[in-house]
C-alpha cells in the first residue's frame, strides 16, 4: 500500500516555547487536546495549530470554548470530570509552590463543594452538559479563554 | 426516530457495551484500551465474548487487593490507601454511596460508552449531537401544515414536518450520521447554517468539508429553479453589503491600533486591566465620531456665517488657553455663539437676526440652526445610550455555584509573564480558601475588633468627603463673588482672569489626594478577598466623585443661572467645564510623571524595595467617566440657538408651523405632529402599552424559572434511574460470574 505523505508535525517541546504557552499551567493538556498525531505525543500539525488558535480566538462561540475547556480539564480523557480530574485542575490553578497548594483536607472539602454545586444528576462526576451549565453563569469566561498571538 | 432498544442482557453486543450511537473514531488516546477494544469489536461471536469474560475474571482475581475504581482508567486514585476512598463521597450529604462500588470492567465499558460521556471526547458523538440539533432547528423553522393535507399512513409525531419527503431520513437506509447532518445543514437557511457550523466544536478541516458538502448539494438544487429577478437583485445587494462590511472590519483590524501595547498590558496585568484600556479606546473613537458630527453639522455652518458681534472682543492673551474665557468667549466653542435663526447664504451676504427670513430673494442653501443643534445632540445621546450593553449575563435561575464558577472560569489565558502567572495562582488560592471556609471560626472579640476597624475606616472616608464637599461649596461661593467684582470693572487684569482657575485647581487637587486617603484606609482594614476590596474602593471613589459633581452642578444651577448680571450663563458654564477638564488633565499628567517617578525613586533608594507599578483601576475608570459627563441644556432667554423658546421641542414645532404656512397641503402632517407630540392622551397610551409589554415579559421569565426547577428535578430523577440500571447490570454480572468462577475452580481442582 502506498504510504500517504504526512504533514510535518512540530514536537510538543517546540510548541511549548511559544511565549503565550510557556508559563501556562495547562500547556501540556492544550497540546494533547489539539494533537491528532498517531503517536499521541502532543505534537501539532499546521491544521492542529490552526484549530488551537481558532478555539482560543475572539470569534469562537461560547459553545466551542466550553467544549475545549472541558477537554483540557479532563486529565484522564474519559469524558467526565471526576474527583481526580478536579484535584489535578485545582493543583494546576494554585501553582506548584508549597505554600499555595491546598492541604488534603481543604482539597477534599473543595471537591465535594464543587460536586455539590455542579453535579446535577448526582453521579459523582461533572459531564459536559453540567460543565457548560456552570460556564454559562460566568460572564467573563469568553474573554478570559483567549490566546492572541 | 425510535430505535429498537435491546434490553436482553445476554446479547453479546449489549455485553460489550456497543449499543451506542457513536461513531468510534476517537481523537484521544488515554483510556484508549477500552475505547480501542470497543471500536475493534464489531460483530462479536459468543465464543469470543466468553473468552474475554474469562480473561477479565482472571485479571480481577489477580488484582484482589487493588482499591476499587470509581470511574474508568483511574489509576491515580488507585495509589491511595484503601478504606479511605470508600468514604470519599459518603455521609456528608445525600450523595449516593453506591458510587464508590467496585465495578467490573464490563460495567466500566458500558459506563464509558454512555452518550453523556462520549460527547465529551469523541468526534462521532459531536456529529450525532449536532445532527439532533439541526433536526430540532428544522422542525422549529418549518410551520406546521394542517393535518388533513397528509395521508393517514404518516406517523402522527412527524406528520406535517415534511420529513416523509426527505428520502435520506427514511428509516432503514444505511446512511451515516454525517451524511444526515449534511442533509440537515443543506435544508436550513443560510444564516442558520452558518451559525450551526460556527458553533460546532470540530476541527477546521472537518467543518470546511461539511460546508463544502452542504453547499455542493445546494448548488445542484438551485440551478434547477428559477429565481425571480427582483429577489436576485436583493440577493446581490445583500451580498455586496456584507462584503463591504467585512472588508471595512478587516481594514480596521489591519490598522492594528495599539495592538502590541494592549497585548503587553494583557500579558502583564490580565483581562480586567485590559478591559479598562479597551474602554478608553472605545471612548476615544466615540469622541472622535462626536467631534466629526458636531464639527460638520454645527461648527462649520456657523463658522462660515458668523453672527454680528455685540460687544468688542478682548484681545488674545495666552491665558485664554487655560481659562477658556476672554478671547474665546464669543466663539464657536460655546453655546451662546450659535444663532437662533435660519442661516441663509444670499448673494448679498445679509442675514437678519429675527425669526423671520427677510431680504433674500431665493431660498436656496438655508440651514435651520436650532433644529440642526437639536437633532445633532439628540442623535449623539441616542448613539451613546446604544453603546451600553446590559444583561447579557443576566441569569434567572438560582446562582449559588460560586465555587464551581471560580474553579472553572477564573484562569485568565491571556496572562503570559511568569510573575503575573504566579500572582494569579496565589490570588486564586486565596479566593478558593476564603470561599471554602465561609464560616471561619472567629472569636467574638476578633469580630468586634474587625467591625470597629471597618467602622473607623468608613468614618474617615465619609468624613473627608463631606469636609471636601463643604469646602468646595463655600469656596465656590466666595470665588463667584470675587469674580463678579472683577467682571464689573471696565478692564480685566490678568489676575482677575487667573482667579477663574482657582476652583478647578481645588477640585483637581481633591480628586488627586482623596483616593490616596481611601487607599490608606483600605490598607488599614486589610481585606481578605481582593474582589471585596475592589468593590469597596469603587464605592468610595464613586461617592466622592458624585458628591463633587453634585455640589458643582448645584453651584452652577443656583448661583450662576440666577445671577442676572450674566448675560449668557451657558457660555459661562461651558467655560467652567473647559477649565475643569483642562486642570484635571494637567494634574493627571503631573501626577503620572512626577508623582509615580518620585515615589519609585524614593522606594528604591530609601526603602530599598523594588516595587512594580500597580494599576489602580477603580480610580482611573471613575476619572474617565467623570471626564465624559455631558452637561444638560436648558434654554435661556438671551443667548444660544434656543433663545425665546420655552423648551427645545418648540424648535420643532415652530419649524412645522413654518412648513404649514408655506405649503398648505402639509397641514395634515402638521396636525398629526402636534397631536403626537403635545396631546397627553397619546403619551398615556404609549406608556400603557410599554407597561403591558414589561408585565408580559416578567410573567414569561417567571414561568421559565418554574420550568428550570422542574427540569432540574427531572435530571436528578434520571440520575437515580441511571444508578439503578448500572447497579442492576453489575449485580447481573456478578451472578453470571459466580457460576463461571465455580466452573474454573472446579477445573483447576481436578
PDB file of C-alpha atoms in Angstrom, chain A residues 19-20 22-26 29-30 32-37 40 47 50-51 54 56 59-61 63-64 67-68 70-90 92-95 97 99-104 106-118 120-141 143-149, chain B residues 26-31 35 70-77 80 84 87-89 92-96 99 112 114 116-123 126 129-130 133 195 197-205 207 253 259 263 271 393 395 397-418 421-422 424-426 428-429 432-433 435-438 708 711-712 715-716 718-720 722-723:
ATOM      1  CA  UNK A  19       5.649  32.860  24.911  1.00  0.00           C
ATOM      2  CA  UNK A  20       1.864  32.552  25.072  1.00  0.00           C
ATOM      3  CA  UNK A  22       5.381  28.937  28.204  1.00  0.00           C
ATOM      4  CA  UNK A  23       4.043  29.822  31.641  1.00  0.00           C
ATOM      5  CA  UNK A  24       0.543  28.433  31.250  1.00  0.00           C
ATOM      6  CA  UNK A  25      -0.053  25.534  33.669  1.00  0.00           C
ATOM      7  CA  UNK A  26      -2.367  23.893  31.143  1.00  0.00           C
ATOM      8  CA  UNK A  29      -3.033  19.471  28.175  1.00  0.00           C
ATOM      9  CA  UNK A  30      -3.694  22.030  25.437  1.00  0.00           C
ATOM     10  CA  UNK A  32      -2.619  16.899  23.879  1.00  0.00           C
ATOM     11  CA  UNK A  33      -6.177  18.033  23.226  1.00  0.00           C
ATOM     12  CA  UNK A  34      -5.463  19.567  19.855  1.00  0.00           C
ATOM     13  CA  UNK A  35      -2.998  16.980  18.668  1.00  0.00           C
ATOM     14  CA  UNK A  36      -4.180  14.474  16.072  1.00  0.00           C
ATOM     15  CA  UNK A  37      -0.888  12.656  15.810  1.00  0.00           C
ATOM     16  CA  UNK A  40      -0.114  10.655  20.951  1.00  0.00           C
ATOM     17  CA  UNK A  47      -4.046  22.265  10.903  1.00  0.00           C
ATOM     18  CA  UNK A  50      -4.988  26.468  13.369  1.00  0.00           C
ATOM     19  CA  UNK A  51      -7.634  24.633  15.368  1.00  0.00           C
ATOM     20  CA  UNK A  54      -9.414  29.186  16.255  1.00  0.00           C
ATOM     21  CA  UNK A  56      -8.902  30.446  21.538  1.00  0.00           C
ATOM     22  CA  UNK A  59     -14.747  34.822  17.253  1.00  0.00           C
ATOM     23  CA  UNK A  60     -15.126  31.347  18.730  1.00  0.00           C
ATOM     24  CA  UNK A  61     -18.521  30.915  20.339  1.00  0.00           C
ATOM     25  CA  UNK A  63     -20.140  26.581  22.848  1.00  0.00           C
ATOM     26  CA  UNK A  64     -16.770  25.871  21.284  1.00  0.00           C
ATOM     27  CA  UNK A  67     -16.203  22.255  24.830  1.00  0.00           C
ATOM     28  CA  UNK A  68     -12.453  22.652  24.523  1.00  0.00           C
ATOM     29  CA  UNK A  70     -13.843  20.689  29.187  1.00  0.00           C
ATOM     30  CA  UNK A  71     -11.453  18.558  27.176  1.00  0.00           C
ATOM     31  CA  UNK A  72      -8.471  20.424  28.565  1.00  0.00           C
ATOM     32  CA  UNK A  73      -9.648  19.936  32.142  1.00  0.00           C
ATOM     33  CA  UNK A  74     -10.433  16.252  31.575  1.00  0.00           C
ATOM     34  CA  UNK A  75      -6.995  14.989  32.539  1.00  0.00           C
ATOM     35  CA  UNK A  76      -7.780  11.304  32.133  1.00  0.00           C
ATOM     36  CA  UNK A  77      -9.766  11.745  28.913  1.00  0.00           C
ATOM     37  CA  UNK A  78     -12.740   9.705  29.989  1.00  0.00           C
ATOM     38  CA  UNK A  79     -15.363  12.245  29.033  1.00  0.00           C
ATOM     39  CA  UNK A  80     -16.225  13.458  32.529  1.00  0.00           C
ATOM     40  CA  UNK A  81     -14.570  15.436  35.279  1.00  0.00           C
ATOM     41  CA  UNK A  82     -14.348  13.180  38.280  1.00  0.00           C
ATOM     42  CA  UNK A  83     -12.637  13.777  41.608  1.00  0.00           C
ATOM     43  CA  UNK A  84      -9.155  13.113  40.282  1.00  0.00           C
ATOM     44  CA  UNK A  85      -9.570  15.495  37.368  1.00  0.00           C
ATOM     45  CA  UNK A  86     -10.834  18.195  39.701  1.00  0.00           C
ATOM     46  CA  UNK A  87      -7.931  17.664  42.056  1.00  0.00           C
ATOM     47  CA  UNK A  88      -5.387  17.985  39.249  1.00  0.00           C
ATOM     48  CA  UNK A  89      -7.229  21.037  37.964  1.00  0.00           C
ATOM     49  CA  UNK A  90      -7.095  22.791  41.321  1.00  0.00           C
ATOM     50  CA  UNK A  92      -2.701  23.476  38.295  1.00  0.00           C
ATOM     51  CA  UNK A  93      -4.651  26.587  39.226  1.00  0.00           C
ATOM     52  CA  UNK A  94      -2.997  27.153  42.550  1.00  0.00           C
ATOM     53  CA  UNK A  95       0.543  26.692  41.345  1.00  0.00           C
ATOM     54  CA  UNK A  97       4.927  26.112  45.198  1.00  0.00           C
ATOM     55  CA  UNK A  99       2.632  27.475  50.244  1.00  0.00           C
ATOM     56  CA  UNK A 100      -0.037  27.866  47.600  1.00  0.00           C
ATOM     57  CA  UNK A 101      -1.052  24.228  47.442  1.00  0.00           C
ATOM     58  CA  UNK A 102      -4.160  23.259  49.328  1.00  0.00           C
ATOM     59  CA  UNK A 103      -3.932  20.674  52.066  1.00  0.00           C
ATOM     60  CA  UNK A 104      -5.578  17.319  51.591  1.00  0.00           C
ATOM     61  CA  UNK A 106      -9.077  21.510  52.100  1.00  0.00           C
ATOM     62  CA  UNK A 107      -8.908  19.730  48.756  1.00  0.00           C
ATOM     63  CA  UNK A 108     -11.414  17.149  49.832  1.00  0.00           C
ATOM     64  CA  UNK A 109     -13.850  19.764  51.031  1.00  0.00           C
ATOM     65  CA  UNK A 110     -13.333  21.869  47.938  1.00  0.00           C
ATOM     66  CA  UNK A 111     -14.016  18.977  45.591  1.00  0.00           C
ATOM     67  CA  UNK A 112     -17.117  17.907  47.430  1.00  0.00           C
ATOM     68  CA  UNK A 113     -18.379  21.506  47.397  1.00  0.00           C
ATOM     69  CA  UNK A 114     -17.766  21.750  43.668  1.00  0.00           C
ATOM     70  CA  UNK A 115     -19.557  18.489  43.007  1.00  0.00           C
ATOM     71  CA  UNK A 116     -22.469  19.519  45.164  1.00  0.00           C
ATOM     72  CA  UNK A 117     -22.841  22.725  43.223  1.00  0.00           C
ATOM     73  CA  UNK A 118     -22.383  21.441  39.718  1.00  0.00           C
ATOM     74  CA  UNK A 120     -26.938  17.842  38.783  1.00  0.00           C
ATOM     75  CA  UNK A 121     -27.591  14.143  38.192  1.00  0.00           C
ATOM     76  CA  UNK A 122     -25.579  13.208  41.256  1.00  0.00           C
ATOM     77  CA  UNK A 123     -23.357  10.599  39.670  1.00  0.00           C
ATOM     78  CA  UNK A 124     -20.189  11.947  41.269  1.00  0.00           C
ATOM     79  CA  UNK A 125     -18.783  13.438  38.083  1.00  0.00           C
ATOM     80  CA  UNK A 126     -19.294  16.592  36.073  1.00  0.00           C
ATOM     81  CA  UNK A 127     -20.136  15.752  32.486  1.00  0.00           C
ATOM     82  CA  UNK A 128     -20.060  18.129  29.542  1.00  0.00           C
ATOM     83  CA  UNK A 129     -23.598  19.428  29.895  1.00  0.00           C
ATOM     84  CA  UNK A 130     -23.186  20.154  33.577  1.00  0.00           C
ATOM     85  CA  UNK A 131     -19.883  21.865  32.858  1.00  0.00           C
ATOM     86  CA  UNK A 132     -21.459  24.026  30.181  1.00  0.00           C
ATOM     87  CA  UNK A 133     -24.248  24.873  32.588  1.00  0.00           C
ATOM     88  CA  UNK A 134     -21.739  26.173  35.132  1.00  0.00           C
ATOM     89  CA  UNK A 135     -19.777  28.069  32.473  1.00  0.00           C
ATOM     90  CA  UNK A 136     -22.881  29.824  31.204  1.00  0.00           C
ATOM     91  CA  UNK A 137     -23.171  31.560  34.582  1.00  0.00           C
ATOM     92  CA  UNK A 138     -19.859  33.309  34.231  1.00  0.00           C
ATOM     93  CA  UNK A 139     -19.826  36.390  32.008  1.00  0.00           C
ATOM     94  CA  UNK A 140     -16.028  36.542  31.963  1.00  0.00           C
ATOM     95  CA  UNK A 141     -15.285  33.094  30.656  1.00  0.00           C
ATOM     96  CA  UNK A 143     -12.960  36.894  27.455  1.00  0.00           C
ATOM     97  CA  UNK A 144     -10.527  35.024  29.664  1.00  0.00           C
ATOM     98  CA  UNK A 145     -10.396  31.889  27.496  1.00  0.00           C
ATOM     99  CA  UNK A 146      -8.456  33.696  24.817  1.00  0.00           C
ATOM    100  CA  UNK A 147      -4.961  33.479  23.465  1.00  0.00           C
ATOM    101  CA  UNK A 148      -3.876  36.112  20.979  1.00  0.00           C
ATOM    102  CA  UNK A 149      -0.612  35.768  19.147  1.00  0.00           C
TER     103      UNK A 149
ATOM    104  CA  UNK B  26     -11.667   8.660  18.630  1.00  0.00           C
ATOM    105  CA  UNK B  27      -9.233  11.519  18.707  1.00  0.00           C
ATOM    106  CA  UNK B  28      -7.546  10.881  22.059  1.00  0.00           C
ATOM    107  CA  UNK B  29      -5.519   8.155  23.485  1.00  0.00           C
ATOM    108  CA  UNK B  30      -5.692   7.820  27.251  1.00  0.00           C
ATOM    109  CA  UNK B  31      -8.329   5.380  28.247  1.00  0.00           C
ATOM    110  CA  UNK B  35     -12.152   2.537  23.659  1.00  0.00           C
ATOM    111  CA  UNK B  70     -14.940   4.645  40.782  1.00  0.00           C
ATOM    112  CA  UNK B  71     -14.529   5.576  37.172  1.00  0.00           C
ATOM    113  CA  UNK B  72     -12.591   4.005  34.324  1.00  0.00           C
ATOM    114  CA  UNK B  73      -8.882   4.402  33.912  1.00  0.00           C
ATOM    115  CA  UNK B  74      -8.479   5.918  37.307  1.00  0.00           C
ATOM    116  CA  UNK B  75      -5.051   4.730  38.273  1.00  0.00           C
ATOM    117  CA  UNK B  76      -4.411   7.983  40.066  1.00  0.00           C
ATOM    118  CA  UNK B  77      -6.646   7.240  42.939  1.00  0.00           C
ATOM    119  CA  UNK B  80      -4.264   5.942  47.869  1.00  0.00           C
ATOM    120  CA  UNK B  84     -10.435   5.968  52.959  1.00  0.00           C
ATOM    121  CA  UNK B  87     -15.853   7.216  52.324  1.00  0.00           C
ATOM    122  CA  UNK B  88     -14.839   9.752  49.730  1.00  0.00           C
ATOM    123  CA  UNK B  89     -18.288  10.830  48.907  1.00  0.00           C
ATOM    124  CA  UNK B  92     -21.836  14.230  54.208  1.00  0.00           C
ATOM    125  CA  UNK B  93     -24.806  14.941  52.064  1.00  0.00           C
ATOM    126  CA  UNK B  94     -27.250  12.957  50.102  1.00  0.00           C
ATOM    127  CA  UNK B  95     -24.581  11.850  47.619  1.00  0.00           C
ATOM    128  CA  UNK B  96     -25.115   8.238  46.957  1.00  0.00           C
ATOM    129  CA  UNK B  99     -20.779   5.425  43.547  1.00  0.00           C
ATOM    130  CA  UNK B 112     -17.610   4.705  29.268  1.00  0.00           C
ATOM    131  CA  UNK B 114     -22.743   6.302  27.700  1.00  0.00           C
ATOM    132  CA  UNK B 116     -23.238  11.774  28.163  1.00  0.00           C
ATOM    133  CA  UNK B 117     -19.616  10.723  28.462  1.00  0.00           C
ATOM    134  CA  UNK B 118     -18.787  10.122  24.822  1.00  0.00           C
ATOM    135  CA  UNK B 119     -19.934  13.611  23.887  1.00  0.00           C
ATOM    136  CA  UNK B 120     -17.031  14.940  25.869  1.00  0.00           C
ATOM    137  CA  UNK B 121     -14.396  13.045  23.966  1.00  0.00           C
ATOM    138  CA  UNK B 122     -15.370  11.668  20.580  1.00  0.00           C
ATOM    139  CA  UNK B 123     -15.958  13.299  17.244  1.00  0.00           C
ATOM    140  CA  UNK B 126     -20.407  15.577  18.403  1.00  0.00           C
ATOM    141  CA  UNK B 129     -25.433  15.745  18.767  1.00  0.00           C
ATOM    142  CA  UNK B 130     -25.383  18.357  16.052  1.00  0.00           C
ATOM    143  CA  UNK B 133     -29.816  19.987  16.981  1.00  0.00           C
ATOM    144  CA  UNK B 195     -24.434  29.767  12.846  1.00  0.00           C
ATOM    145  CA  UNK B 197     -21.255  25.457  11.561  1.00  0.00           C
ATOM    146  CA  UNK B 198     -19.600  28.123  13.651  1.00  0.00           C
ATOM    147  CA  UNK B 199     -20.825  26.602  16.883  1.00  0.00           C
ATOM    148  CA  UNK B 200     -19.599  23.074  16.170  1.00  0.00           C
ATOM    149  CA  UNK B 201     -16.539  22.125  18.192  1.00  0.00           C
ATOM    150  CA  UNK B 202     -14.888  20.208  15.368  1.00  0.00           C
ATOM    151  CA  UNK B 203     -11.598  20.765  13.608  1.00  0.00           C
ATOM    152  CA  UNK B 204     -11.388  23.376  10.870  1.00  0.00           C
ATOM    153  CA  UNK B 205     -10.783  20.745   8.212  1.00  0.00           C
ATOM    154  CA  UNK B 207     -16.048  21.975   9.271  1.00  0.00           C
ATOM    155  CA  UNK B 253      -8.296  45.265  12.166  1.00  0.00           C
ATOM    156  CA  UNK B 259      -2.348  46.131  19.353  1.00  0.00           C
ATOM    157  CA  UNK B 263      -1.076  42.679  24.204  1.00  0.00           C
ATOM    158  CA  UNK B 271      -8.133  40.755  31.285  1.00  0.00           C
ATOM    159  CA  UNK B 393     -25.122  37.774  31.738  1.00  0.00           C
ATOM    160  CA  UNK B 395     -29.413  34.758  34.853  1.00  0.00           C
ATOM    161  CA  UNK B 397     -32.009  30.647  37.887  1.00  0.00           C
ATOM    162  CA  UNK B 398     -30.619  30.446  41.383  1.00  0.00           C
ATOM    163  CA  UNK B 399     -26.974  31.283  41.332  1.00  0.00           C
ATOM    164  CA  UNK B 400     -25.196  29.681  44.208  1.00  0.00           C
ATOM    165  CA  UNK B 401     -22.463  27.911  42.315  1.00  0.00           C
ATOM    166  CA  UNK B 402     -19.829  30.472  43.113  1.00  0.00           C
ATOM    167  CA  UNK B 403     -17.129  27.961  43.858  1.00  0.00           C
ATOM    168  CA  UNK B 404     -17.560  25.907  40.703  1.00  0.00           C
ATOM    169  CA  UNK B 405     -17.613  29.071  38.597  1.00  0.00           C
ATOM    170  CA  UNK B 406     -14.451  30.249  40.305  1.00  0.00           C
ATOM    171  CA  UNK B 407     -12.655  26.976  39.693  1.00  0.00           C
ATOM    172  CA  UNK B 408     -13.692  26.552  36.075  1.00  0.00           C
ATOM    173  CA  UNK B 409     -13.647  30.138  34.838  1.00  0.00           C
ATOM    174  CA  UNK B 410     -11.092  32.080  36.792  1.00  0.00           C
ATOM    175  CA  UNK B 411      -7.972  31.175  34.857  1.00  0.00           C
ATOM    176  CA  UNK B 412      -7.029  34.023  32.538  1.00  0.00           C
ATOM    177  CA  UNK B 413      -5.284  32.539  29.497  1.00  0.00           C
ATOM    178  CA  UNK B 414      -4.106  35.919  28.293  1.00  0.00           C
ATOM    179  CA  UNK B 415      -1.574  36.350  31.069  1.00  0.00           C
ATOM    180  CA  UNK B 416       1.882  35.498  29.816  1.00  0.00           C
ATOM    181  CA  UNK B 417       4.532  36.739  32.200  1.00  0.00           C
ATOM    182  CA  UNK B 418       5.734  34.216  34.731  1.00  0.00           C
ATOM    183  CA  UNK B 421       1.025  33.855  36.455  1.00  0.00           C
ATOM    184  CA  UNK B 422       2.404  33.231  39.919  1.00  0.00           C
ATOM    185  CA  UNK B 424      -2.697  34.921  39.672  1.00  0.00           C
ATOM    186  CA  UNK B 425      -2.180  31.469  41.166  1.00  0.00           C
ATOM    187  CA  UNK B 426      -1.754  32.969  44.610  1.00  0.00           C
ATOM    188  CA  UNK B 428      -6.901  32.039  43.108  1.00  0.00           C
ATOM    189  CA  UNK B 429      -5.591  30.029  46.035  1.00  0.00           C
ATOM    190  CA  UNK B 432     -10.658  29.339  46.957  1.00  0.00           C
ATOM    191  CA  UNK B 433      -9.593  29.092  50.565  1.00  0.00           C
ATOM    192  CA  UNK B 435     -14.901  30.656  49.777  1.00  0.00           C
ATOM    193  CA  UNK B 436     -14.253  27.218  51.195  1.00  0.00           C
ATOM    194  CA  UNK B 437     -14.061  28.405  54.758  1.00  0.00           C
ATOM    195  CA  UNK B 438     -17.127  30.530  54.727  1.00  0.00           C
ATOM    196  CA  UNK B 708     -35.984  25.283  35.234  1.00  0.00           C
ATOM    197  CA  UNK B 711     -36.201  20.207  34.779  1.00  0.00           C
ATOM    198  CA  UNK B 712     -33.602  20.134  37.493  1.00  0.00           C
ATOM    199  CA  UNK B 715     -32.467  15.420  35.782  1.00  0.00           C
ATOM    200  CA  UNK B 716     -31.922  14.270  39.336  1.00  0.00           C
ATOM    201  CA  UNK B 718     -32.829  10.470  35.648  1.00  0.00           C
ATOM    202  CA  UNK B 719     -29.576  10.246  37.546  1.00  0.00           C
ATOM    203  CA  UNK B 720     -31.242   7.960  40.023  1.00  0.00           C
ATOM    204  CA  UNK B 722     -29.040   5.599  35.728  1.00  0.00           C
ATOM    205  CA  UNK B 723     -27.560   4.495  39.030  1.00  0.00           C
TER     206      UNK B 723
END
